[in-house]
Amino acid sequence: MACGAELKTTGERPYADPEAAARKLLELAGQVEPVQDGRIHIEKINALFLFTLKASGPEFGAGIRYAVQHGWLELHESGTYVRVLPPGEGLLRQ
């Protein structure tokens, strides 16, 4: 292995579980100032999730799908923004 190469641990990834990823995405969405009509640009939470938390793209996708399926988030058909729905707002207060 080259000097300075990053070693990955074999421990469990914290957002490998879609529910955990979805809950974290809701938490991140709660930190972002929505624009018109409660819209949160997807790149705002995507950047935090991928680059700040070092999660993966598949974890992000699974988390978004889980949140949408459970009525926590609404994902616009264009994929450019989400909206936190009332069931998701309840999770923000916990």
GROMACS .gro file of C-alpha atoms in nm:
model
   94
    1MET     CA    1   0.000   0.000   0.000
    2ALA     CA    2   0.130   0.346  -0.089
    3CYS     CA    3   0.236   0.572   0.192
    4GLY     CA    4  -0.049   0.805   0.290
    5ALA     CA    5  -0.321   0.584   0.141
    6GLU     CA    6  -0.642   0.595   0.334
    7LEU     CA    7  -0.729   0.280   0.526
    8LYS     CA    8  -1.093   0.185   0.549
    9THR     CA    9  -1.208   0.024   0.869
   10THR     CA   10  -1.409  -0.293   0.855
   11GLY     CA   11  -1.658  -0.150   1.105
   12GLU     CA   12  -2.018  -0.095   1.008
   13ARG     CA   13  -2.093   0.222   0.812
   14PRO     CA   14  -2.330   0.441   1.017
   15TYR     CA   15  -2.559   0.514   0.720
   16ALA     CA   16  -2.561   0.168   0.561
   17ASP     CA   17  -2.906   0.118   0.715
   18PRO     CA   18  -3.157   0.311   0.498
   19GLU     CA   19  -3.360   0.421   0.802
   20ALA     CA   20  -3.049   0.565   0.972
   21ALA     CA   21  -2.958   0.743   0.648
   22ALA     CA   22  -3.312   0.879   0.611
   23ARG     CA   23  -3.315   1.010   0.968
   24LYS     CA   24  -2.978   1.179   0.915
   25LEU     CA   25  -3.101   1.333   0.589
   26LEU     CA   26  -3.403   1.474   0.774
   27GLU     CA   27  -3.174   1.615   1.038
   28LEU     CA   28  -2.962   1.779   0.768
   29ALA     CA   29  -3.272   1.912   0.590
   30GLY     CA   30  -3.377   2.071   0.918
   31GLN     CA   31  -3.050   2.266   0.921
   32VAL     CA   32  -3.099   2.409   0.571
   33GLU     CA   33  -3.302   2.724   0.513
   34PRO     CA   34  -3.581   2.629   0.272
   35VAL     CA   35  -3.642   2.844  -0.033
   36GLN     CA   36  -3.980   2.917  -0.186
   37ASP     CA   37  -4.261   2.687  -0.079
   38GLY     CA   38  -4.050   2.491   0.171
   39ARG     CA   39  -3.821   2.355  -0.098
   40ILE     CA   40  -3.476   2.239   0.001
   41HIS     CA   41  -3.234   2.204  -0.287
   42ILE     CA   42  -3.112   1.845  -0.294
   43GLU     CA   43  -2.748   1.950  -0.336
   44LYS     CA   44  -2.758   2.124   0.004
   45ILE     CA   45  -2.823   1.800   0.191
   46ASN     CA   46  -2.633   1.586  -0.059
   47ALA     CA   47  -2.310   1.781  -0.005
   48LEU     CA   48  -2.338   1.761   0.374
   49PHE     CA   49  -2.418   1.390   0.365
   50LEU     CA   50  -2.149   1.289   0.116
   51PHE     CA   51  -1.861   1.522   0.194
   52THR     CA   52  -1.905   1.624   0.557
   53LEU     CA   53  -2.027   1.287   0.686
   54LYS     CA   54  -1.829   1.080   0.430
   55ALA     CA   55  -2.134   0.873   0.343
   56SER     CA   56  -2.173   0.711   0.001
   57GLY     CA   57  -2.396   0.783  -0.296
   58PRO     CA   58  -2.585   0.454  -0.258
   59GLU     CA   59  -2.643   0.535   0.112
   60PHE     CA   60  -2.779   0.877   0.011
   61GLY     CA   61  -3.010   0.721  -0.249
   62ALA     CA   62  -3.136   0.455  -0.009
   63GLY     CA   63  -3.198   0.717   0.260
   64ILE     CA   64  -3.394   0.942   0.024
   65ARG     CA   65  -3.602   0.647  -0.099
   66TYR     CA   66  -3.673   0.536   0.259
   67ALA     CA   67  -3.779   0.888   0.362
   68VAL     CA   68  -4.006   0.923   0.058
   69GLN     CA   69  -4.162   0.579   0.107
   70HIS     CA   70  -4.238   0.661   0.470
   71GLY     CA   71  -4.388   1.002   0.392
   72TRP     CA   72  -4.111   1.198   0.563
   73LEU     CA   73  -3.985   1.374   0.249
   74GLU     CA   74  -4.135   1.466  -0.085
   75LEU     CA   75  -3.886   1.442  -0.372
   76HIS     CA   76  -3.972   1.653  -0.674
   77GLU     CA   77  -3.990   1.449  -0.995
   78SER     CA   78  -3.693   1.646  -1.132
   79GLY     CA   79  -3.484   1.535  -0.833
   80THR     CA   80  -3.370   1.892  -0.771
   81TYR     CA   81  -3.537   1.949  -0.438
   82VAL     CA   82  -3.714   1.788  -0.144
   83ARG     CA   83  -3.975   1.909   0.101
   84VAL     CA   84  -4.007   1.788   0.459
   85LEU     CA   85  -4.359   1.653   0.506
   86PRO     CA   86  -4.557   1.663   0.834
   87PRO     CA   87  -4.453   1.310   0.945
   88GLY     CA   88  -4.090   1.412   0.884
   89GLU     CA   89  -4.137   1.736   1.078
   90GLY     CA   90  -4.231   1.524   1.378
   91LEU     CA   91  -3.894   1.350   1.355
   92LEU     CA   92  -3.712   1.684   1.355
   93ARG     CA   93  -3.847   1.762   1.703
   94GLN     CA   94  -3.721   1.442   1.864
   0.00000   0.00000   0.00000
